[in-house]
Structure formats: structure tokens, C-alpha cells
Amino acid sequence: MPKIVDHDKQRVLVAEAAWRVIRRDGMEQASVRNIAEEAGISVGSMRHYFSTQSELLLYAMNLVSERVTSRIQGMTFNGSPMDDMNRLLLEFMPNTDEKMAEMEVWYAFTAKSKTDPALKKLADTVYNDIRRAVEIVITSLMQLNLFKPDLNQELEIERLYALVDGLAIHAVLRPDQVHAKLMEEAIALHLASLCI
């Protein structure tokens, strides 16, 4: 009886193999041959799932975005507004091993997106989505009459966006200094500073 292969599952396994190669050896080593070897399949088999390296990298990059989106969509917001907003923002932080792996790979993809137009479009979309989440937080503070009246909404969106992105970058680059507790405290302190 012929072996039944779940192609969607196999594509995810190959993408995860690409993540491991990128995390361990860097983006420059993310060749079709190295990824196929990491995934435990032949180069010919891998080409059955992805016709080009760009297609594979785009899929692997999109998988990071899909996992973050899925976690956020699965969240329930039934705490205090400040706790819920804090939890939402922390979904963009590498404060678990799984999210650290995703973030390390994401930044490698982001760097490559500067020279690969196919990746740039997805990177821009994801960064716009993160900014929208930050905008929702600031707008919610205003609608709940928690936002200090003398603050500039647009400026505070950019400040919070920069804080979220900056903490994530520093956590990837300096995990010994920027750890989960520090990220949580920095986000909570910043949100509190915006409120009456």
C-alpha cells in the first residue's frame, strides 16, 4: 500500500527545519541542501513541496506570523483592561523559548527582506499588524478614559511601538540582560505611565 503523505504537515516540518538551520548557522546557510538534510529528506523531495528557496523562506517566514496570530486569536480578554492590554503586547515579546525561536528567525528574515522583494512585502505586513495592535492599545486607553489627556495619541503609539520592538530586539541580541521578567515589567510600567 502506498504511503500517504500529509503535504501541509510536511511543509511545516520543512519550514521548521529551515528555522533550525537559520538559528544554528545563520541565514546564509539556509540553502535548499542544508534545509533538506536538516529535515531528513532528499533535495528532490523538498522540491516537491517548495519549487524555489524563496518560496520556502516565504513560507517559513509566514509560519512565524501565523503562529503569533493564532495565539492572539486564541486569547480571552476577561481581566482588567490594563492586564489584558499588557498580555496582548507580551505576545509580541520573546518571553518563552518558543517565542524566542520565532523571534530569532523573524529578525533573520527581516534582514533578508531588505534584499528580497518577496520577503519584504510580508515583513511590511507583519510590522503594520504589530503597529495596529499597539494603536488598539492606545485607542482603548483613550476610550476607557484612562489615557492622560495631555498626551499626544500618535506620538504615544510610536513610543509604545518602539518600546515593544526594541525590547524584542534586545531580548534576541542580549537575552542575558533582557529577560522575560524585565520585558513584562517594562511594558507594564510604560502602560501605567500613560494612564491617569
PDB file of N, CA and C in Angstrom, residues 12-58:
ATOM      1  N   VAL A  12       5.245  22.208   6.864  1.00  0.00           N
ATOM      2  CA  VAL A  12       5.550  22.793   8.178  1.00  0.00           C
ATOM      3  C   VAL A  12       6.846  22.207   8.725  1.00  0.00           C
ATOM      4  N   LEU A  13       7.026  20.891   8.588  1.00  0.00           N
ATOM      5  CA  LEU A  13       8.253  20.250   9.077  1.00  0.00           C
ATOM      6  C   LEU A  13       9.486  20.793   8.354  1.00  0.00           C
ATOM      7  N   VAL A  14       9.365  21.019   7.058  1.00  0.00           N
ATOM      8  CA  VAL A  14      10.483  21.579   6.290  1.00  0.00           C
ATOM      9  C   VAL A  14      10.748  23.015   6.744  1.00  0.00           C
ATOM     10  N   ALA A  15       9.679  23.794   6.947  1.00  0.00           N
ATOM     11  CA  ALA A  15       9.848  25.180   7.411  1.00  0.00           C
ATOM     12  C   ALA A  15      10.508  25.211   8.782  1.00  0.00           C
ATOM     13  N   GLU A  16      10.115  24.317   9.663  1.00  0.00           N
ATOM     14  CA  GLU A  16      10.737  24.260  10.987  1.00  0.00           C
ATOM     15  C   GLU A  16      12.200  23.846  10.890  1.00  0.00           C
ATOM     16  N   ALA A  17      12.521  22.989   9.935  1.00  0.00           N
ATOM     17  CA  ALA A  17      13.927  22.630   9.695  1.00  0.00           C
ATOM     18  C   ALA A  17      14.697  23.864   9.234  1.00  0.00           C
ATOM     19  N   ALA A  18      14.058  24.679   8.394  1.00  0.00           N
ATOM     20  CA  ALA A  18      14.697  25.935   7.953  1.00  0.00           C
ATOM     21  C   ALA A  18      14.959  26.835   9.155  1.00  0.00           C
ATOM     22  N   TRP A  19      14.009  26.914  10.076  1.00  0.00           N
ATOM     23  CA  TRP A  19      14.200  27.723  11.287  1.00  0.00           C
ATOM     24  C   TRP A  19      15.429  27.242  12.059  1.00  0.00           C
ATOM     25  N   ARG A  20      15.540  25.915  12.209  1.00  0.00           N
ATOM     26  CA  ARG A  20      16.672  25.376  12.986  1.00  0.00           C
ATOM     27  C   ARG A  20      18.002  25.718  12.320  1.00  0.00           C
ATOM     28  N   VAL A  21      18.066  25.575  10.992  1.00  0.00           N
ATOM     29  CA  VAL A  21      19.298  25.911  10.272  1.00  0.00           C
ATOM     30  C   VAL A  21      19.618  27.391  10.463  1.00  0.00           C
ATOM     31  N   ILE A  22      18.617  28.238  10.315  1.00  0.00           N
ATOM     32  CA  ILE A  22      18.834  29.684  10.450  1.00  0.00           C
ATOM     33  C   ILE A  22      19.284  30.035  11.857  1.00  0.00           C
ATOM     34  N   ARG A  23      18.649  29.462  12.871  1.00  0.00           N
ATOM     35  CA  ARG A  23      19.023  29.770  14.261  1.00  0.00           C
ATOM     36  C   ARG A  23      20.435  29.281  14.581  1.00  0.00           C
ATOM     37  N   ARG A  24      20.760  28.112  14.090  1.00  0.00           N
ATOM     38  CA  ARG A  24      22.054  27.495  14.426  1.00  0.00           C
ATOM     39  C   ARG A  24      23.201  28.043  13.588  1.00  0.00           C
ATOM     40  N   ASP A  25      22.948  28.228  12.273  1.00  0.00           N
ATOM     41  CA  ASP A  25      24.038  28.526  11.350  1.00  0.00           C
ATOM     42  C   ASP A  25      23.922  29.865  10.638  1.00  0.00           C
ATOM     43  N   GLY A  26      22.779  30.532  10.770  1.00  0.00           N
ATOM     44  CA  GLY A  26      22.593  31.821  10.111  1.00  0.00           C
ATOM     45  C   GLY A  26      21.866  31.688   8.786  1.00  0.00           C
ATOM     46  N   MET A  27      21.318  32.793   8.339  1.00  0.00           N
ATOM     47  CA  MET A  27      20.532  32.815   7.101  1.00  0.00           C
ATOM     48  C   MET A  27      21.366  32.406   5.885  1.00  0.00           C
ATOM     49  N   GLU A  28      22.650  32.755   5.883  1.00  0.00           N
ATOM     50  CA  GLU A  28      23.485  32.437   4.718  1.00  0.00           C
ATOM     51  C   GLU A  28      23.662  30.929   4.522  1.00  0.00           C
ATOM     52  N   GLN A  29      23.386  30.134   5.549  1.00  0.00           N
ATOM     53  CA  GLN A  29      23.491  28.675   5.431  1.00  0.00           C
ATOM     54  C   GLN A  29      22.143  28.011   5.145  1.00  0.00           C
ATOM     55  N   ALA A  30      21.106  28.816   4.955  1.00  0.00           N
ATOM     56  CA  ALA A  30      19.756  28.276   4.726  1.00  0.00           C
ATOM     57  C   ALA A  30      19.582  27.887   3.258  1.00  0.00           C
ATOM     58  N   SER A  31      20.464  27.030   2.797  1.00  0.00           N
ATOM     59  CA  SER A  31      20.375  26.547   1.410  1.00  0.00           C
ATOM     60  C   SER A  31      19.368  25.403   1.346  1.00  0.00           C
ATOM     61  N   VAL A  32      18.900  25.122   0.139  1.00  0.00           N
ATOM     62  CA  VAL A  32      17.964  24.013  -0.063  1.00  0.00           C
ATOM     63  C   VAL A  32      18.597  22.718   0.430  1.00  0.00           C
ATOM     64  N   ARG A  33      19.861  22.518   0.112  1.00  0.00           N
ATOM     65  CA  ARG A  33      20.556  21.288   0.510  1.00  0.00           C
ATOM     66  C   ARG A  33      20.648  21.164   2.039  1.00  0.00           C
ATOM     67  N   ASN A  34      21.042  22.232   2.726  1.00  0.00           N
ATOM     68  CA  ASN A  34      21.173  22.183   4.187  1.00  0.00           C
ATOM     69  C   ASN A  34      19.826  21.995   4.875  1.00  0.00           C
ATOM     70  N   ILE A  35      18.801  22.640   4.353  1.00  0.00           N
ATOM     71  CA  ILE A  35      17.472  22.505   4.953  1.00  0.00           C
ATOM     72  C   ILE A  35      16.924  21.105   4.724  1.00  0.00           C
ATOM     73  N   ALA A  36      17.123  20.575   3.522  1.00  0.00           N
ATOM     74  CA  ALA A  36      16.675  19.205   3.234  1.00  0.00           C
ATOM     75  C   ALA A  36      17.358  18.214   4.169  1.00  0.00           C
ATOM     76  N   GLU A  37      18.665  18.377   4.358  1.00  0.00           N
ATOM     77  CA  GLU A  37      19.405  17.494   5.266  1.00  0.00           C
ATOM     78  C   GLU A  37      18.859  17.603   6.684  1.00  0.00           C
ATOM     79  N   GLU A  38      18.600  18.824   7.143  1.00  0.00           N
ATOM     80  CA  GLU A  38      18.053  19.040   8.495  1.00  0.00           C
ATOM     81  C   GLU A  38      16.671  18.403   8.631  1.00  0.00           C
ATOM     82  N   ALA A  39      15.876  18.462   7.566  1.00  0.00           N
ATOM     83  CA  ALA A  39      14.522  17.901   7.591  1.00  0.00           C
ATOM     84  C   ALA A  39      14.517  16.380   7.415  1.00  0.00           C
ATOM     85  N   GLY A  40      15.670  15.837   7.013  1.00  0.00           N
ATOM     86  CA  GLY A  40      15.761  14.390   6.827  1.00  0.00           C
ATOM     87  C   GLY A  40      15.096  13.903   5.544  1.00  0.00           C
ATOM     88  N   ILE A  41      15.111  14.764   4.515  1.00  0.00           N
ATOM     89  CA  ILE A  41      14.538  14.381   3.227  1.00  0.00           C
ATOM     90  C   ILE A  41      15.540  14.710   2.130  1.00  0.00           C
ATOM     91  N   SER A  42      15.301  14.175   0.968  1.00  0.00           N
ATOM     92  CA  SER A  42      16.200  14.453  -0.152  1.00  0.00           C
ATOM     93  C   SER A  42      15.887  15.834  -0.730  1.00  0.00           C
ATOM     94  N   VAL A  43      16.864  16.394  -1.431  1.00  0.00           N
ATOM     95  CA  VAL A  43      16.661  17.680  -2.105  1.00  0.00           C
ATOM     96  C   VAL A  43      15.514  17.557  -3.104  1.00  0.00           C
ATOM     97  N   GLY A  44      15.457  16.437  -3.814  1.00  0.00           N
ATOM     98  CA  GLY A  44      14.379  16.213  -4.776  1.00  0.00           C
ATOM     99  C   GLY A  44      13.011  16.195  -4.108  1.00  0.00           C
ATOM    100  N   SER A  45      12.920  15.557  -2.943  1.00  0.00           N
ATOM    101  CA  SER A  45      11.645  15.533  -2.212  1.00  0.00           C
ATOM    102  C   SER A  45      11.257  16.921  -1.743  1.00  0.00           C
ATOM    103  N   MET A  46      12.249  17.683  -1.295  1.00  0.00           N
ATOM    104  CA  MET A  46      11.941  19.014  -0.813  1.00  0.00           C
ATOM    105  C   MET A  46      11.403  19.878  -1.942  1.00  0.00           C
ATOM    106  N   ARG A  47      11.940  19.711  -3.131  1.00  0.00           N
ATOM    107  CA  ARG A  47      11.470  20.498  -4.277  1.00  0.00           C
ATOM    108  C   ARG A  47      10.021  20.152  -4.644  1.00  0.00           C
ATOM    109  N   HIS A  48       9.556  19.011  -4.149  1.00  0.00           N
ATOM    110  CA  HIS A  48       8.154  18.654  -4.341  1.00  0.00           C
ATOM    111  C   HIS A  48       7.240  19.586  -3.528  1.00  0.00           C
ATOM    112  N   TYR A  49       7.758  20.082  -2.396  1.00  0.00           N
ATOM    113  CA  TYR A  49       6.970  20.962  -1.522  1.00  0.00           C
ATOM    114  C   TYR A  49       7.216  22.438  -1.811  1.00  0.00           C
ATOM    115  N   PHE A  50       8.446  22.770  -2.199  1.00  0.00           N
ATOM    116  CA  PHE A  50       8.817  24.167  -2.476  1.00  0.00           C
ATOM    117  C   PHE A  50       9.665  24.180  -3.743  1.00  0.00           C
ATOM    118  N   SER A  51       9.209  24.902  -4.754  1.00  0.00           N
ATOM    119  CA  SER A  51       9.927  24.886  -6.031  1.00  0.00           C
ATOM    120  C   SER A  51      11.182  25.756  -6.009  1.00  0.00           C
ATOM    121  N   THR A  52      11.224  26.757  -5.117  1.00  0.00           N
ATOM    122  CA  THR A  52      12.407  27.623  -5.030  1.00  0.00           C
ATOM    123  C   THR A  52      12.755  27.879  -3.570  1.00  0.00           C
ATOM    124  N   GLN A  53      13.970  28.324  -3.349  1.00  0.00           N
ATOM    125  CA  GLN A  53      14.392  28.694  -1.992  1.00  0.00           C
ATOM    126  C   GLN A  53      13.562  29.870  -1.483  1.00  0.00           C
ATOM    127  N   SER A  54      13.276  30.833  -2.348  1.00  0.00           N
ATOM    128  CA  SER A  54      12.466  31.986  -1.940  1.00  0.00           C
ATOM    129  C   SER A  54      11.079  31.548  -1.489  1.00  0.00           C
ATOM    130  N   GLU A  55      10.501  30.599  -2.198  1.00  0.00           N
ATOM    131  CA  GLU A  55       9.179  30.094  -1.815  1.00  0.00           C
ATOM    132  C   GLU A  55       9.228  29.444  -0.436  1.00  0.00           C
ATOM    133  N   LEU A  56      10.269  28.665  -0.183  1.00  0.00           N
ATOM    134  CA  LEU A  56      10.445  28.029   1.124  1.00  0.00           C
ATOM    135  C   LEU A  56      10.623  29.079   2.214  1.00  0.00           C
ATOM    136  N   LEU A  57      11.482  30.060   1.981  1.00  0.00           N
ATOM    137  CA  LEU A  57      11.734  31.083   3.003  1.00  0.00           C
ATOM    138  C   LEU A  57      10.486  31.921   3.269  1.00  0.00           C
ATOM    139  N   LEU A  58       9.740  32.219   2.230  1.00  0.00           N
ATOM    140  CA  LEU A  58       8.496  32.974   2.407  1.00  0.00           C
ATOM    141  C   LEU A  58       7.504  32.171   3.240  1.00  0.00           C
TER     142      LEU A  58
END
